[in-house]
Amino acid sequence: MQDRDLSEYSPSLSSTSRHLPCDHQLCGWSSNCKSPKDPCPYIVNYYDFENTSSAGFLVEDKLHLASVGDHTARKMFQAPVVLGCGRKQSGSYFDGAAPDGVMGLGPGDISVPSLLAKAGLIQNCFSLCFEENDSGRILFGDRGHASQQSTPFLPIQGSYVAYCVGVESYCVGNSCLKRSGFKALVDSGSSFTYLPSEVYNELVSEFDKQMNAQRFSLQEGLWDYCYNASSQELHNIPAIQLKFPRNQDFVVHNPTFFVSHHQGFTMYCLSLQPTDDSYGIIGQNFMTGYHMVFDIENLKLGWSNSSCQDTSDSADVHLAPPPNDKSPNPLPTNEQQSIPRTPAVAPAIAGRTSSESSTASLLIPFPHLMISLLLLLR
């Protein structure tokens, strides 16, 4: 297993790449094709980012993975996945967002975990672990530990098209607020966490009351709750706690981010933003220090405290490589596909798939995962 820096993908430099044809079952945009054998196009508009979109063609290629589990020798696999090879980008792509591209981790039929499960390599689940230095790991096929906390995914308009959870209440320090709960998307592609405006206003007001430090704003009001804090005061930063059903607690012990040093003080900002939407977004910053498990088959989110160092060694998974060590199944053919089709929608919104026979565990270590993992593409 090796850590590798990500870089732009070019199909012309890959000997295993091929365009996904318009007549393939996984092509959701075939109505825009002139011929069944033309490359399948795609276009995605990101409603979380103003005027941001990506358009191009779908490409099939091989993803190189290392197996882990059962204390057996690690084996290498090549798994078929679908990539959206962008030809035209707009909006935040020009501002440095996701310079190496985005990885499809949603519950949809062409996301990476769904295709790995359909190929019989893994259970339809995966885990993420982010470290304080913005590095992390993805472990495909990981259902986590029996002792982890969990909460069920909620449907959106009757379908499980995103990793949506219900927050019943929330606390700042030892003060639990009275406002009723809200729904939130769990999105590793969002660097920060967003709360509905009314929830945000109540929470930040309580946070500010408990912070015994000078407050100011940064970047023309983008970050309104920043503080000059001495080393002693940093120990008194109140934790933020989200309460899920069945008394499941998700605690963010340090919900701030470091800005710079100034005259012997350290500047920290509360890493929350308001949104006008009725739901929130639990972003990557709130996941730091946790082993986050996205169990698509059982429709639940799991989490446990973790430093990410021993995630792959301690995961409760079982290795089951393809029979006779053969290559995994290719992408499902039209005849093999029986997944409900849904239209292309924005990041973190996807269609649901499932798998019954996937029991392998596959690991990719990634350095610098700050904003390059979005739950996108159906």
XYZ file of C-alpha atoms in Angstrom:
378
model
C 0.000 0.000 0.000
C 1.360 3.374 -0.984
C 0.176 6.934 -0.525
C 0.031 8.691 -3.852
C -0.592 12.300 -4.787
C -3.656 12.750 -6.960
C -3.359 14.288 -10.401
C -5.561 15.013 -13.385
C -6.831 11.948 -15.212
C -6.316 11.666 -18.973
C -7.994 8.745 -20.801
C -5.433 9.000 -23.601
C -2.667 8.126 -21.130
C -4.481 5.038 -19.819
C -4.214 1.747 -21.691
C -7.361 0.418 -19.983
C -9.763 3.304 -20.583
C -12.695 3.257 -22.991
C -15.682 5.473 -23.557
C -18.961 4.245 -22.133
C -21.297 3.979 -25.154
C -24.692 5.656 -25.242
C -26.510 2.320 -25.455
C -25.065 1.097 -22.146
C -27.533 0.734 -19.292
C -25.387 2.992 -17.103
C -25.697 5.890 -19.543
C -28.348 8.197 -18.149
C -28.085 10.813 -20.879
C -28.659 8.656 -23.991
C -31.407 10.998 -25.222
C -28.634 13.483 -26.054
C -26.810 10.980 -28.287
C -26.922 10.889 -32.080
C -25.780 7.257 -32.285
C -26.004 4.332 -29.797
C -22.240 3.871 -30.022
C -21.376 7.509 -29.382
C -19.617 8.297 -26.071
C -22.152 8.774 -23.279
C -22.297 12.459 -22.263
C -23.008 13.839 -18.808
C -23.686 17.210 -17.235
C -23.926 17.983 -13.535
C -24.976 21.275 -11.962
C -23.880 21.791 -8.353
C -26.606 23.606 -6.489
C -24.386 23.943 -3.415
C -21.934 26.052 -5.425
C -23.198 28.990 -7.454
C -22.866 28.612 -11.243
C -20.666 25.540 -10.869
C -21.074 22.714 -13.356
C -19.169 19.953 -15.090
C -19.892 18.446 -18.508
C -18.104 15.838 -20.577
C -18.203 12.110 -21.306
C -18.347 8.968 -19.188
C -15.300 6.717 -19.326
C -14.782 3.199 -18.010
C -11.375 2.398 -16.502
C -9.686 0.261 -13.860
C -9.237 1.343 -10.244
C -6.237 -0.255 -8.504
C -7.098 -1.407 -4.980
C -5.375 -3.274 -2.169
C -7.343 -5.839 -0.161
C -7.236 -5.884 3.645
C -8.743 -7.995 6.407
C -8.545 -11.366 8.126
C -4.814 -10.767 8.747
C -4.132 -12.375 5.364
C -1.587 -11.288 2.794
C -2.635 -8.122 1.007
C -3.689 -8.661 -2.604
C -4.061 -6.206 -5.440
C -7.187 -5.901 -7.563
C -8.224 -3.971 -10.637
C -11.864 -2.968 -10.376
C -13.975 -1.426 -13.163
C -15.344 2.033 -12.411
C -17.005 4.837 -14.366
C -15.405 8.278 -14.525
C -16.880 11.534 -15.655
C -14.159 13.022 -17.845
C -14.919 16.735 -17.883
C -14.544 18.759 -21.047
C -16.244 21.935 -19.845
C -16.132 23.232 -16.275
C -17.580 26.371 -14.746
C -17.861 28.219 -11.446
C -15.846 26.979 -8.474
C -13.717 24.715 -10.661
C -11.903 27.857 -11.784
C -11.343 28.912 -8.162
C -9.324 25.821 -7.253
C -12.147 23.611 -5.981
C -11.401 19.906 -6.508
C -8.380 20.482 -8.785
C -7.811 16.732 -9.107
C -11.463 15.958 -9.765
C -14.156 14.470 -7.555
C -14.878 10.880 -6.603
C -18.427 9.561 -6.829
C -19.232 8.102 -3.394
C -23.013 8.430 -3.379
C -25.512 5.548 -3.295
C -26.194 5.816 -7.043
C -25.647 3.189 -9.704
C -22.423 4.603 -11.169
C -20.764 5.646 -7.915
C -17.525 3.861 -7.007
C -18.841 1.804 -4.038
C -21.947 0.780 -5.982
C -19.919 -0.492 -8.934
C -17.475 -2.332 -6.652
C -20.419 -4.011 -4.920
C -22.075 -4.883 -8.235
C -18.812 -6.500 -9.351
C -18.937 -8.773 -6.283
C -15.832 -7.303 -4.655
C -17.309 -5.692 -1.560
C -20.363 -5.252 0.596
C -22.159 -2.115 -0.465
C -20.627 0.104 2.176
C -17.487 2.134 2.777
C -15.798 4.208 5.449
C -13.909 7.483 5.548
C -11.435 8.700 8.126
C -10.010 12.228 8.125
C -6.962 13.248 10.145
C -6.124 16.690 11.515
C -3.521 17.225 8.759
C -6.215 16.901 6.061
C -5.107 13.431 5.001
C -7.305 10.382 5.283
C -8.374 6.948 4.105
C -11.214 5.330 2.210
C -11.976 1.707 3.056
C -14.432 0.110 0.648
C -16.529 -2.748 2.057
C -16.096 -1.608 5.675
C -19.143 -1.796 7.942
C -17.208 -0.618 10.977
C -17.415 -2.011 14.510
C -20.295 -3.488 16.479
C -19.653 -0.908 19.212
C -19.904 2.134 16.941
C -22.788 4.567 17.227
C -25.185 4.763 14.303
C -28.271 6.476 12.958
C -30.533 5.510 10.049
C -30.481 7.209 6.679
C -33.693 9.026 5.820
C -35.442 9.014 2.444
C -35.787 12.194 0.424
C -39.166 12.392 -1.289
C -39.578 8.669 -0.786
C -36.174 7.562 -2.104
C -32.740 7.038 -0.556
C -30.979 9.375 -2.954
C -28.457 10.840 -0.505
C -26.846 10.255 2.879
C -29.519 12.137 4.799
C -29.858 11.879 8.601
C -32.150 13.407 11.219
C -30.744 15.606 13.996
C -33.202 15.649 16.914
C -31.433 18.315 18.978
C -28.066 19.959 19.526
C -25.925 21.281 22.339
C -23.075 23.765 22.831
C -20.890 22.819 25.748
C -23.266 21.763 28.519
C -26.147 23.856 27.168
C -28.687 21.957 25.059
C -30.818 24.272 22.957
C -34.603 24.124 22.766
C -35.174 24.537 19.047
C -36.443 21.422 17.289
C -34.168 19.338 15.095
C -33.447 19.311 11.384
C -32.340 17.027 8.576
C -28.796 17.086 7.251
C -26.873 15.617 4.339
C -23.589 13.954 5.322
C -21.262 15.161 2.562
C -17.505 14.601 2.602
C -17.211 16.956 -0.359
C -18.212 19.971 1.739
C -15.178 21.368 3.517
C -17.327 22.996 6.183
C -20.637 22.333 7.907
C -23.802 24.255 7.047
C -26.874 24.703 9.259
C -30.346 26.077 8.470
C -30.311 29.785 9.288
C -32.504 29.603 12.401
C -30.490 26.729 13.837
C -27.237 28.479 12.939
C -28.231 31.743 14.618
C -29.212 30.042 17.860
C -26.138 27.833 17.960
C -23.556 30.523 17.198
C -25.166 32.878 19.718
C -24.737 30.274 22.459
C -21.198 29.464 21.258
C -20.239 33.143 21.428
C -21.597 33.415 24.993
C -19.352 30.578 26.099
C -16.211 31.862 24.350
C -14.198 34.053 26.709
C -12.149 35.689 23.954
C -12.161 38.707 21.658
C -14.443 38.175 18.662
C -14.062 39.597 15.151
C -14.949 38.819 11.519
C -12.743 37.684 8.640
C -13.004 37.872 4.860
C -15.704 40.555 4.704
C -18.087 38.751 6.993
C -17.673 35.264 5.547
C -16.511 34.110 8.979
C -18.316 36.114 11.643
C -17.251 34.148 14.704
C -13.472 34.339 14.896
C -11.468 34.794 18.086
C -8.042 35.788 19.327
C -7.396 33.068 21.866
C -4.436 32.402 24.105
C -3.273 28.826 24.720
C -5.188 28.773 27.998
C -8.394 29.963 26.394
C -8.155 27.358 23.632
C -8.783 24.672 26.253
C -12.149 26.305 26.922
C -13.554 26.133 23.371
C -17.028 24.601 23.823
C -17.815 21.380 21.997
C -20.802 21.100 19.672
C -22.969 18.022 20.052
C -25.520 16.718 17.565
C -28.086 14.338 19.040
C -29.499 11.631 16.783
C -32.399 9.219 17.490
C -32.001 6.596 20.249
C -29.635 8.855 22.243
C -26.828 8.577 19.716
C -24.413 11.507 20.186
C -22.062 13.000 17.621
C -19.624 15.302 19.438
C -17.317 17.777 17.705
C -14.771 18.615 20.404
C -13.132 21.459 18.507
C -15.480 22.989 15.900
C -12.978 25.709 14.925
C -10.249 26.066 12.329
C -6.858 27.722 12.614
C -6.274 31.004 10.760
C -2.886 32.532 11.722
C -0.795 33.915 14.560
C -1.121 37.522 15.688
C 0.859 39.206 18.482
C 1.224 36.041 20.531
C -2.399 35.019 20.065
C -3.827 32.260 17.890
C -6.799 33.085 15.691
C -9.552 30.500 15.365
C -12.874 30.683 13.552
C -16.038 28.690 14.167
C -16.286 26.448 11.103
C -20.023 26.799 10.548
C -21.946 28.571 7.813
C -25.675 29.345 7.507
C -27.816 28.142 4.617
C -31.270 29.229 3.486
C -32.207 25.596 2.820
C -34.375 23.664 5.277
C -31.681 21.009 5.713
C -28.061 21.246 6.841
C -24.850 19.699 5.552
C -22.453 17.860 7.855
C -19.152 18.504 6.135
C -15.643 17.112 6.256
C -14.551 19.384 9.110
C -17.068 17.788 11.505
C -15.930 14.299 10.453
C -12.301 14.867 11.439
C -11.229 12.440 14.162
C -14.012 9.992 13.366
C -14.208 6.703 11.508
C -17.326 7.398 9.403
C -19.145 4.364 7.990
C -21.646 4.705 5.138
C -23.586 1.438 5.161
C -25.670 1.591 2.001
C -27.030 -1.954 2.295
C -28.366 -1.428 5.834
C -29.231 2.248 5.272
C -27.367 3.690 8.225
C -24.487 5.982 9.132
C -21.979 4.774 11.710
C -19.200 6.599 13.542
C -16.542 5.992 16.183
C -13.544 7.948 17.458
C -10.412 7.209 15.457
C -6.944 8.565 14.759
C -7.109 6.910 11.304
C -3.760 5.196 11.887
C -5.098 1.677 12.355
C -8.381 1.924 10.504
C -7.610 -0.791 7.952
C -6.135 -3.206 10.505
C -9.000 -3.009 12.977
C -11.957 -2.883 10.583
C -14.511 -5.615 11.212
C -14.650 -6.962 7.650
C -13.910 -10.248 5.905
C -11.879 -10.672 2.761
C -13.394 -12.682 -0.072
C -11.530 -12.105 -3.367
C -13.040 -13.235 -6.674
C -13.079 -17.051 -7.182
C -9.720 -18.527 -8.175
C -8.196 -15.066 -7.938
C -9.724 -14.135 -11.278
C -10.288 -10.549 -12.251
C -13.468 -9.048 -10.834
C -16.563 -8.892 -12.969
C -16.642 -6.205 -15.659
C -19.126 -3.365 -15.543
C -22.669 -4.772 -15.462
C -24.134 -5.291 -18.915
C -27.576 -4.104 -19.905
C -28.935 -7.548 -19.053
C -27.343 -7.592 -15.590
C -28.637 -4.183 -14.591
C -31.891 -4.026 -12.633
C -31.250 -0.774 -10.751
C -33.999 1.858 -10.764
C -32.981 4.767 -12.943
C -33.052 8.332 -11.618
C -32.248 11.576 -13.455
C -28.903 13.260 -13.004
C -28.986 15.631 -10.059
C -26.651 17.686 -7.914
C -23.855 16.491 -5.580
C -24.940 14.394 -2.612
C -28.185 13.452 -4.384
C -28.225 9.964 -5.833
C -30.219 6.846 -6.613
C -29.971 3.786 -4.383
C -28.404 0.441 -5.246
C -27.779 -2.701 -3.220
C -25.745 -5.901 -3.336
C -26.215 -9.254 -1.613
C -22.950 -11.101 -2.186
C -20.196 -8.537 -1.607
C -17.826 -9.348 1.244
C -14.396 -7.998 0.319
C -12.652 -5.009 1.824
C -10.614 -2.678 -0.360
C -8.510 0.247 0.762
C -7.273 3.404 -0.925
C -5.171 5.778 1.206
C -5.425 9.405 0.099
C -3.331 12.369 1.167
C -5.029 15.757 1.233
C -8.728 14.921 1.052
C -9.917 18.418 1.950
C -12.430 19.032 -0.839
C -11.821 16.354 -3.425
C -14.472 13.888 -2.254
C -17.975 14.834 -3.327
C -20.996 12.584 -3.237
C -22.043 13.068 -6.830
C -23.207 11.598 -10.063
C -26.486 9.828 -9.469
